[in-house]
Coordinates of C-alpha atoms in Angstrom, one line a residue:
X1 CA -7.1 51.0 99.6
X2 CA -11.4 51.6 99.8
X3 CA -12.6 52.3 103.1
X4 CA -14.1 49.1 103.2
X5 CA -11.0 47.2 102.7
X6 CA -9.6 48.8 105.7
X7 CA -12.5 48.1 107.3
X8 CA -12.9 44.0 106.7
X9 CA -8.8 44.0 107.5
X10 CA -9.6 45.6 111.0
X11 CA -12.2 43.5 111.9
X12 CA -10.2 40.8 110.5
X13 CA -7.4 41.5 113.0
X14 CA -10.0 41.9 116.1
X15 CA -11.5 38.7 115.4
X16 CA -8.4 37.1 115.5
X17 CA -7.3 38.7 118.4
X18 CA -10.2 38.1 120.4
X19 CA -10.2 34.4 119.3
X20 CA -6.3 34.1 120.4
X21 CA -6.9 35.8 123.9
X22 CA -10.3 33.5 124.2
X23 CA -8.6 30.4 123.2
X24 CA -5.3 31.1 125.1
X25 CA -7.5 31.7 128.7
X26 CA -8.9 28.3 128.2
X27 CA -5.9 26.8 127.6
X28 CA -4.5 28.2 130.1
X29 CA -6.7 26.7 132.7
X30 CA -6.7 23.5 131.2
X31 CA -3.1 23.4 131.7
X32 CA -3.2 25.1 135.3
X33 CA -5.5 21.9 136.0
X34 CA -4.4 19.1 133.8
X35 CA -0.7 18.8 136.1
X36 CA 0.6 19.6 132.6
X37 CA 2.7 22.1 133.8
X38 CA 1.6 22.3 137.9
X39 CA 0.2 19.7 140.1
X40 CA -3.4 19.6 140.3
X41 CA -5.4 20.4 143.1
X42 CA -6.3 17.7 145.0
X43 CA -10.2 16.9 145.2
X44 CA -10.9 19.3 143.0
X45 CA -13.1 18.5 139.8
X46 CA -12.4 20.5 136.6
X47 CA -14.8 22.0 134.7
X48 CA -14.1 24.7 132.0
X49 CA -18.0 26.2 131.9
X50 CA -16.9 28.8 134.8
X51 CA -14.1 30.2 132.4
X52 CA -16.3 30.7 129.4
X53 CA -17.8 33.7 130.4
X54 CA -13.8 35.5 132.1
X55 CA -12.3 34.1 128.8
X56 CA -15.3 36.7 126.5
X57 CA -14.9 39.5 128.9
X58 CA -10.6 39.4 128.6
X59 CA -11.0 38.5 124.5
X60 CA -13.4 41.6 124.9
X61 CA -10.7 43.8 126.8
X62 CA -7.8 43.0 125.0
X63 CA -9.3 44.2 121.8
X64 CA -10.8 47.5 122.7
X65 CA -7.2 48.6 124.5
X66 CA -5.8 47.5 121.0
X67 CA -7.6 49.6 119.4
X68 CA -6.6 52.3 122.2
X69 CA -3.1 51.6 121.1
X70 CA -4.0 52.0 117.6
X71 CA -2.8 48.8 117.0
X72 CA -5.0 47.9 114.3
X73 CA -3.9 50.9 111.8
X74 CA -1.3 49.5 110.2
X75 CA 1.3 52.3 111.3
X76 CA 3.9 50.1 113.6
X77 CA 7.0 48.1 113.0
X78 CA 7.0 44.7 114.9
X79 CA 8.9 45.8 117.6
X80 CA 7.0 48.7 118.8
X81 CA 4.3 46.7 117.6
X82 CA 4.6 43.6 120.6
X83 CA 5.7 46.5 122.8
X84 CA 2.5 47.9 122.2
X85 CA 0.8 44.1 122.6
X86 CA 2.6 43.6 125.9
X87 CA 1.7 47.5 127.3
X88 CA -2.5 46.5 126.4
X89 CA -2.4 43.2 127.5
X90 CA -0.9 44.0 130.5
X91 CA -3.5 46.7 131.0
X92 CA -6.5 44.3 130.0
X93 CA -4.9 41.1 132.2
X94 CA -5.0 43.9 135.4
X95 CA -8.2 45.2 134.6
X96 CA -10.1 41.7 134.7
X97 CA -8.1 40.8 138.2
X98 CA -8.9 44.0 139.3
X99 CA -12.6 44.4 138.7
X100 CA -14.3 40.7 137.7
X101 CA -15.6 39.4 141.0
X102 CA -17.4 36.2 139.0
X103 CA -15.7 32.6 139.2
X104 CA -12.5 31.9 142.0
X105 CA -9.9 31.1 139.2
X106 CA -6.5 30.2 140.6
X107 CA -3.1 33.0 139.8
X108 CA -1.6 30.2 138.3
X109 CA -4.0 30.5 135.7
X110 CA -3.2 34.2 134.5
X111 CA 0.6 33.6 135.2
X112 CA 0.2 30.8 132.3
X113 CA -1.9 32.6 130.4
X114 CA 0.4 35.7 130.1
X115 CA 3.3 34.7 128.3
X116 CA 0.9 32.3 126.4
X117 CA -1.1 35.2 125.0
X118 CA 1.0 37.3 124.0
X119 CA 3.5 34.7 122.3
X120 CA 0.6 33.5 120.2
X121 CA -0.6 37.1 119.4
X122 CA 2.8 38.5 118.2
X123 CA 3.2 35.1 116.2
X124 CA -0.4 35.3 115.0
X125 CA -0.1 38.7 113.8
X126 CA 3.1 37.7 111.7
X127 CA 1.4 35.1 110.1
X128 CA -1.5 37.5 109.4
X129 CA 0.7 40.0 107.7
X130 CA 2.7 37.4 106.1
X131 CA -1.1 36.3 104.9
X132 CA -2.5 39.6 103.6
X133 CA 0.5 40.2 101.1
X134 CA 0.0 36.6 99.8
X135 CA -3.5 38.4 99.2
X136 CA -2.5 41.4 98.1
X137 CA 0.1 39.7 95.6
X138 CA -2.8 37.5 94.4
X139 CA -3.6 39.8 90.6
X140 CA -7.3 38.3 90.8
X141 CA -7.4 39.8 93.8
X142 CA -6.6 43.2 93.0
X143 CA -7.9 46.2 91.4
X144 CA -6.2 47.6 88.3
X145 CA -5.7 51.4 88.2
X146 CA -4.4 53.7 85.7
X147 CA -3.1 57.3 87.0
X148 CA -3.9 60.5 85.5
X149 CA -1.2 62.5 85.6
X150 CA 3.5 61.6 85.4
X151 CA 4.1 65.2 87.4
X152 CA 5.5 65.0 91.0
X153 CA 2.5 63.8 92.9
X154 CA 1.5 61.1 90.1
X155 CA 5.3 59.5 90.3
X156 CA 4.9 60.2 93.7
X157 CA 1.5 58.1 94.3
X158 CA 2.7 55.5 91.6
X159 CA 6.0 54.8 93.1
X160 CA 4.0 54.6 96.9
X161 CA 1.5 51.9 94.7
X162 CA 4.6 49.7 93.1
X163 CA 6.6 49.6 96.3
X164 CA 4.1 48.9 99.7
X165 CA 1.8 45.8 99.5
X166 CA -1.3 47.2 98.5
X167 CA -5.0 45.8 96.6
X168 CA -3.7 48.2 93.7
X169 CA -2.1 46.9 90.8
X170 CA -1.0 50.0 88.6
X171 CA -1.2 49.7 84.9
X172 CA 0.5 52.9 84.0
X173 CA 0.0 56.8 83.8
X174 CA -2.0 59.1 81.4
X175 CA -0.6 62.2 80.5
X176 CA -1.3 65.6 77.9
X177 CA 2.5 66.4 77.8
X178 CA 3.9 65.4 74.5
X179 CA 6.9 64.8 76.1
X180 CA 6.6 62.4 79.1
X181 CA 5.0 60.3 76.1
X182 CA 6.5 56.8 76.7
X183 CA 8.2 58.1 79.7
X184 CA 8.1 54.9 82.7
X185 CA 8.5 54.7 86.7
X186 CA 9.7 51.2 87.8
X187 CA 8.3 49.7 84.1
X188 CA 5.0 51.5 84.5
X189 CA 4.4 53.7 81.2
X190 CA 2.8 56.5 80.3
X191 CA 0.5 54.9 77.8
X192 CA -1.3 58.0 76.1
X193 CA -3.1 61.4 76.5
X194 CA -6.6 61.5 78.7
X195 CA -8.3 61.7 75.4
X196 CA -7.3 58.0 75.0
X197 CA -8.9 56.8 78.9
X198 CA -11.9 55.6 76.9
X199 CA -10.1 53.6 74.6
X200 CA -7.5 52.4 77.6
X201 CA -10.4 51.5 80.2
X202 CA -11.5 49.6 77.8
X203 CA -8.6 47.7 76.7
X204 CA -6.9 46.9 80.0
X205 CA -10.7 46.6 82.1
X206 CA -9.6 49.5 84.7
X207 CA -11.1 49.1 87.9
X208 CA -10.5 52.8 89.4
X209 CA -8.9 55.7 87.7
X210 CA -7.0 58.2 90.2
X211 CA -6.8 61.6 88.9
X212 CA -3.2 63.2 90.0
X213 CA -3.3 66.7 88.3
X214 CA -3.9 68.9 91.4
X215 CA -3.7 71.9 89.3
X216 CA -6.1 71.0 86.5
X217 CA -9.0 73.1 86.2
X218 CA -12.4 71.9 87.3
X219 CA -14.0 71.2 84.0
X220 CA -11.3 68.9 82.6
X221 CA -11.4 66.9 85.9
X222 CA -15.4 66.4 85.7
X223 CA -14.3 65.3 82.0
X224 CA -12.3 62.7 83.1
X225 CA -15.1 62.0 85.8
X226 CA -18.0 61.8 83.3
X227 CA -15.8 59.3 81.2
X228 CA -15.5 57.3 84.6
X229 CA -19.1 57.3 85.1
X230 CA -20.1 56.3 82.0
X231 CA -18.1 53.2 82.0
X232 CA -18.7 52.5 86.1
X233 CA -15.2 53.0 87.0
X234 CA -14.6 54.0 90.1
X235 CA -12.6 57.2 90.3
X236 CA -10.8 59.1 93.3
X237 CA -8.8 62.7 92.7
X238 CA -5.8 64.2 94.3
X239 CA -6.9 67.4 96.1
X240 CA -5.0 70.5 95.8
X241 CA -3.2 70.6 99.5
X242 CA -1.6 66.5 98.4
X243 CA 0.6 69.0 95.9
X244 CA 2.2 70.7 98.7
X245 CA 1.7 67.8 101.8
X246 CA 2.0 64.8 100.1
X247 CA 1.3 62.0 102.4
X248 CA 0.7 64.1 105.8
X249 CA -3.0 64.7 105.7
X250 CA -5.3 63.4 108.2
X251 CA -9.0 63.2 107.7
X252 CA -11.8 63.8 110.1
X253 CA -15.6 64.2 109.5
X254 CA -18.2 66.3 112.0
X255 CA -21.9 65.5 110.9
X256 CA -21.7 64.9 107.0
X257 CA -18.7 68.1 106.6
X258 CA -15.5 66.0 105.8
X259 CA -12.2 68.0 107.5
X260 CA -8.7 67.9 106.9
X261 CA -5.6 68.2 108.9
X262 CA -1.8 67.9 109.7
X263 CA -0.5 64.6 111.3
X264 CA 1.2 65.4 114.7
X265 CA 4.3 64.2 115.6
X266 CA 4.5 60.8 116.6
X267 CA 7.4 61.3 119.3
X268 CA 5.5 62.4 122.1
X269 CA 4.4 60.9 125.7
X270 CA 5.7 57.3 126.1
X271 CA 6.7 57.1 123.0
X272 CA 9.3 60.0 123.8
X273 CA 10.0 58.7 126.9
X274 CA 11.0 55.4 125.1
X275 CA 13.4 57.0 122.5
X276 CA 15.1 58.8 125.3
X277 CA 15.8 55.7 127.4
X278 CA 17.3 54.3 124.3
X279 CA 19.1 57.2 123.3
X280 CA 20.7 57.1 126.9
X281 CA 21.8 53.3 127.1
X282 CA 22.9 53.3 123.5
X283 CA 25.1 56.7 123.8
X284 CA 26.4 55.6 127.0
X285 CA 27.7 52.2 125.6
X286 CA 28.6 53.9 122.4
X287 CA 30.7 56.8 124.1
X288 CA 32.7 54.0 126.3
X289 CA 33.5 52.0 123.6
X290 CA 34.9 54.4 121.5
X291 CA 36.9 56.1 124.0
X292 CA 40.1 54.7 122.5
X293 CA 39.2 56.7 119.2
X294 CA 38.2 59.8 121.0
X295 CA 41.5 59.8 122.6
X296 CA 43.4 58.9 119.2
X297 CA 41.5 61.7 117.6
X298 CA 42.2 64.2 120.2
X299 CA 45.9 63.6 120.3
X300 CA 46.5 63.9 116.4
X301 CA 43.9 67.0 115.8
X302 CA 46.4 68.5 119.3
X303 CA 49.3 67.5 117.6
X304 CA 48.9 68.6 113.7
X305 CA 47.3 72.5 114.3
X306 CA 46.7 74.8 116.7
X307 CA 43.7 75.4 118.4
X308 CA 41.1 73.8 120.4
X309 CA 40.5 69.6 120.0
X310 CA 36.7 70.4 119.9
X311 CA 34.1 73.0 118.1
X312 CA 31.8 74.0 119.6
X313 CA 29.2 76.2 117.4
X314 CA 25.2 77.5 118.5
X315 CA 22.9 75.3 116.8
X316 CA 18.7 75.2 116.9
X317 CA 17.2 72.1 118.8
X318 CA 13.8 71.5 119.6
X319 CA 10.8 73.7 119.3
X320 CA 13.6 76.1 118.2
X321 CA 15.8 76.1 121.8
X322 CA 20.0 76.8 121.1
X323 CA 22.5 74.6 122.7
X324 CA 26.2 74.1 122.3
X325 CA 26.9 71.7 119.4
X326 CA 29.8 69.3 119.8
X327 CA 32.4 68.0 117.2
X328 CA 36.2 67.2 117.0
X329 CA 37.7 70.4 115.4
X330 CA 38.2 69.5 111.3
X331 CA 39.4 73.3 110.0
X332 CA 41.8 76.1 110.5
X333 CA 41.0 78.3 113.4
X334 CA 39.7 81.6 112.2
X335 CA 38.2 80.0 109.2
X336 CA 35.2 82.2 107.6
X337 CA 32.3 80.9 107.7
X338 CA 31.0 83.3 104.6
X339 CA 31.6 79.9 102.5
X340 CA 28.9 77.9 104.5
X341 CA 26.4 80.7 104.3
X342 CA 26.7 81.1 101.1
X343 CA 25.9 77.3 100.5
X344 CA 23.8 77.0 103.2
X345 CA 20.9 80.2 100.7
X346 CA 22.1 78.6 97.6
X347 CA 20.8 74.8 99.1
X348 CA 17.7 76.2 100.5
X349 CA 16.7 78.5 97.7
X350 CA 17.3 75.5 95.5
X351 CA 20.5 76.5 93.3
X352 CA 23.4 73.8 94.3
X353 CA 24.6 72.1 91.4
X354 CA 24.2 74.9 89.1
X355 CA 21.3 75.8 87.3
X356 CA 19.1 74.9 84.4
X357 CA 20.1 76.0 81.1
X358 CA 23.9 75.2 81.5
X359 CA 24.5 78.4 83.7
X360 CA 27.2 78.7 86.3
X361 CA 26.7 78.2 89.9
X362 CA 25.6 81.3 91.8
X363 CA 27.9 81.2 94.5
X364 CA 31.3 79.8 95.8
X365 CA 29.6 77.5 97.9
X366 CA 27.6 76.5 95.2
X367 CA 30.5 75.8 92.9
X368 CA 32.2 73.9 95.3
X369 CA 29.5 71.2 95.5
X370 CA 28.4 71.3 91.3
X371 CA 30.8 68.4 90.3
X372 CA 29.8 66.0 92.8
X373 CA 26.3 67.5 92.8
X374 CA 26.5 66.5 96.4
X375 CA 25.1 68.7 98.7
X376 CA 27.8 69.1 100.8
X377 CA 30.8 71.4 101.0
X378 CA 33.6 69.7 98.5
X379 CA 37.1 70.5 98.7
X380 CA 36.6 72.9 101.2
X381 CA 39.9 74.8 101.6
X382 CA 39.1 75.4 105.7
X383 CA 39.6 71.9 106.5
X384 CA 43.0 70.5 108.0
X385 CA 44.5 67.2 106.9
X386 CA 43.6 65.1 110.3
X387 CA 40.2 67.2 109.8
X388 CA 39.4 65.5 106.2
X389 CA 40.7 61.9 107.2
X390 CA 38.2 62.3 110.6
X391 CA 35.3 63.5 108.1
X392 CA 35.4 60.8 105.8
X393 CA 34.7 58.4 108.4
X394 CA 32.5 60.9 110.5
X395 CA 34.6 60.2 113.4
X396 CA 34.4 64.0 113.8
X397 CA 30.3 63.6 114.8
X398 CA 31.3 61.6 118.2
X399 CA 31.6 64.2 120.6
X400 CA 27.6 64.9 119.2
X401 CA 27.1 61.3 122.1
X402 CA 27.8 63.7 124.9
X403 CA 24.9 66.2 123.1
X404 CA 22.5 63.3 123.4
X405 CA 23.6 62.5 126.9
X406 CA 23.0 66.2 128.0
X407 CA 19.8 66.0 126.3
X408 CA 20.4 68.5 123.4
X409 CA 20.0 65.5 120.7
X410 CA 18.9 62.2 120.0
X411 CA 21.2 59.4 118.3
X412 CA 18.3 59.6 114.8
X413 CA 16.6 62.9 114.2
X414 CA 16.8 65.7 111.8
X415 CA 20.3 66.9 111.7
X416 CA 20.7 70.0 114.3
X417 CA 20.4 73.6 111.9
X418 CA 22.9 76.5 112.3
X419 CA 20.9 80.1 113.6
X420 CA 21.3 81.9 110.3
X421 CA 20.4 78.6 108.0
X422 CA 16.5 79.0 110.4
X423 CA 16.6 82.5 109.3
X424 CA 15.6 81.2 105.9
X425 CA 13.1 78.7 106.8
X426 CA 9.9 79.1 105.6
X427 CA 7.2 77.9 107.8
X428 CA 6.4 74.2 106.8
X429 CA 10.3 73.7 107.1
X430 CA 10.2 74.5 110.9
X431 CA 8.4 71.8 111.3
X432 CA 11.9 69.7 111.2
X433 CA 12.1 71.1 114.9
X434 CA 9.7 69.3 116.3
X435 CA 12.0 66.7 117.6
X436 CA 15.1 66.6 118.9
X437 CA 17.9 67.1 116.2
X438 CA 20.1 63.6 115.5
X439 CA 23.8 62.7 114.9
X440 CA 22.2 60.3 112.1
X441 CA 18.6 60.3 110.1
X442 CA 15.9 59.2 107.5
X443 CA 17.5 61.0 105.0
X444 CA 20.7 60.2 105.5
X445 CA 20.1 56.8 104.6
X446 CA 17.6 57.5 102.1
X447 CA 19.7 58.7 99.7
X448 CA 23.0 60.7 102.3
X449 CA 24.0 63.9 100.1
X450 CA 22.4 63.3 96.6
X451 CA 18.4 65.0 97.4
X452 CA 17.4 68.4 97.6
X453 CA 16.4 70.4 100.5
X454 CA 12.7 70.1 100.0
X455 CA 13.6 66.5 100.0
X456 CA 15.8 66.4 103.5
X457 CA 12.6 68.3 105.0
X458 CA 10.2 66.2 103.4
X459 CA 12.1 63.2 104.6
X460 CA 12.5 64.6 108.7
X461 CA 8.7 65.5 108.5
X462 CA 8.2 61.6 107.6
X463 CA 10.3 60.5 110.1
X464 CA 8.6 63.2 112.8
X465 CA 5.3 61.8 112.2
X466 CA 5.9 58.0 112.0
X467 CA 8.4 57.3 114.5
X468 CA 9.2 53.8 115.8
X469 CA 11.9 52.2 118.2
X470 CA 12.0 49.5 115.4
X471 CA 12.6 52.6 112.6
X472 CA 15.3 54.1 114.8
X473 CA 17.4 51.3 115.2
X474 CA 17.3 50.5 111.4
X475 CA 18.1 54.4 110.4
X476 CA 21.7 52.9 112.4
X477 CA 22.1 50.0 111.3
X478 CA 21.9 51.2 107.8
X479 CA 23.8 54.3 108.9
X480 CA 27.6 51.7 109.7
X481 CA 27.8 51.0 106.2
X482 CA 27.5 54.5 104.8
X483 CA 30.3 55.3 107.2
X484 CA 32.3 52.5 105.9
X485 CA 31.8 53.0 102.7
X486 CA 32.9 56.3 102.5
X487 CA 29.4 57.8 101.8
X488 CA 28.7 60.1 105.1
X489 CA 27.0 63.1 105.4

């Protein structure tokens, strides 16, 4: 989307925000004095003039402690979003009391107006979003765009165009490679080489060509640009670091020197303090109602092989910090671990489910996992018989609720990483430890087993940096029927 699209929807989004808080102070008086709702006060004319002036300063207030909450960027679900409504309105509401010392209005007034504003804000926005993908679904109203480029970051960037509401509509891909010739992403084809943009631009009146060939050289990207230029199409080109970072740059600019950088994590301040008061109620009411289970589960694990009923193993939490790791006992006692190492390189380094060129997995653990092409330990000879039928369902995992009651985990996160599988991190995959580790996650849902490490890390680093309430409570919801179905992690 241009700059200036973001723009006009921002200011959109103010406007109407400011004309909501405006419109609801009035109304608010006018009901305060009408006996609508209260008796009015006796001998006591009405006259809305005095609240013009309160009702601009609040419309005023509201919006810039919106914008504080960053609550015109797009970025939050609807639930954190009316949190974040309610936490600025509050804030603004306060602020007027506090400090406007203008017109007497009654408290009967604001205690009308609160729940008034900020019922007709949360609807409003609905309707606004529900508005702007009308817009955005309008084809006059969109730009066409052709991408340069069917390697990872042009499917990448095409499948990001097809699937969120956006002004783009994509027309398709141009690629040199004889053989992704006719090749398609959700019905989008490759329709020819970049010697053929003239002719295509032409044909299908482009609007904007995006050039997704980080590694081209320099001269056959200011080819592409000069074509672009000649025909007044706008252009825009993927920059070497999207290759590696995808969608986690930020931009900055001091003077007229434009900077890039790494998006944070999300889960920090109140917004941690918010997953962690959920994490406790939930756990607590998940940890008593299963108690039966637990109980069940401890008495057949005690009963079918000896050993302790739980396992309890040294994994890597946040910012790196080892706790003890909880889970009901599935193998033998004294089982080696040499099996899970073995997987754990073969997963990392990128060589589960055997190789290209029909060669033969590179390791037992490897081998174990290449008919499924799961990655996950199949048919693993350590586990016991109550061991596998407590796996399937992941009834093993719920001892992981006391974790997040001690503070070790959260119920969504990255999944918690053993000592020696950190050993092989490089340093982008640390990042996964910027939260705390989860019984359940993004990529669990996204796609459970079937996606390969730089995938799961791609997929934590998402979920690190865009956190919501609203996000964590579908990662669970979505995560019952996965357990259901027989398709846990």
């Amino acid at each position: 989307m241009y700059s200036k699209d973001i723009f006009l929807e921002r200011a959109q989004q103010a406007l109407l925000d400011g004309g909501i808080v405006f419109s609801a102070f009035l109304a608010a008086a006018v009901l305060r004095h009408s006996g609508v709702i209260l008796d009015p006060v006796p001998g006591r004319h009405f006259e809305i003039g005095p609240y013009l002036f309160p009702a601009t300063l609040l419309a005023t207030a509201f919006v810039i402690l919106f914008r504080y909450e960053r609550l015109y960027s797009g970025r939050f679900g609807r639930f954190a979003e009316a949190f974040r409504i309610a936490r600025g309105g509050t804030m603004a509401a306060l602020a007027l009391t506090f400090f406007y010392r203008g017109h007497s209005y009654s408290r009967a007034t604001v205690l009308i107006f609160y729940p008034l504003v900020l019922t007709a804000l949360v609807v409003a926005r609905n309707v606004y979003r529900r508005y702007r993908a009308a817009v955005q679904s309008n084809p006059a109203a969109r730009r066409r765009v052709l991408i340069v480029g069917f390697g990872r970051v042009g499917q990448h960037l095409g499948r990001v165009l097809v699937e969120r509401p956006s002004y783009y509509e994509l027309l398709g891909f141009l690629d040199d490679d004889p053989a992704k010739m006719g090749a398609a992403l959700a019905d989008r084809r490759v329709l020819g080489t970049t010697g053929d943009l003239d002719r295509l631009m032409r044909a299908h009146a482009v609007d904007e060509i995006i050039i997704a060939i980080p590694s081209a050289r320099r001269e056959r990207v200011m080819e592409i640009v000069g074509v672009c230029l000649r025909l007044k199409v706008k252009w825009k080109v993927v920059p070497d670091l999207y290759d590696m970072l995808l969608e986690r740059l930020t931009f900055d600019q001091v003077g007229d020197l434009p900077l890039a950088g790494l998006r944070g994590p999300a889960i920090v301040g109140f917004n941690w303090a918010l997953k962690r008061a959920f994490d406790l109620g939930l756990a607590s009411l998940l940890l008593l109602l299963s108690s039966p289970i637990l109980l069940l589960a401890a008495a057949a694990i005690k009963l079918t092989s000896r050993g302790p009923v739980f396992f309890r193993q040294m994994r890597v939490g946040m910012r790196g910090r080892p706790f003890i790791f909880l889970k009901f006992r599935s193998m033998r006692v004294g089982s080696d671990a040499a099996i899970h190492k073995s997987f754990t390189g073969d997963l990392i380094y990128g060589r589960t489910g055997g190789t290209s060129g029909g060669q033969a997995p590179r390791s037992v653990g490897a081998a174990a996992a290449h008919e499924t092409g799961v990655h996950k330990i199949v048919r693993d000879p350590r586990v016991t018989f109550v061991g596998g039928l407590l796996r399937r369902a992941s009834l093993d995992e719920l001892p992981q609720l006391w974790n997040v009651l001690r503070g070790d985990m959260s119920l969504v996160g990255p999944r918690p990483a053993i000592p020696y599988e950190v050993e092989r991190y490089t340093e982008w995959h640390k990042r996964r430890l910027e939260t705390l580790p989860g019984i359940t996650g993004l990529w669990q849902v996204s796609g459970r087993n079937a996606l390969s490490f730089e995938e799961m890390v791609r997929l934590d680093i998402q979920y690190i940096e865009t956190w919501s309430l609203e996000q964590d409570m579908k990662i669970l919801l979505k995560t019952v029927p996965a357990l259901l179905f027989g398709k846990a992690y």
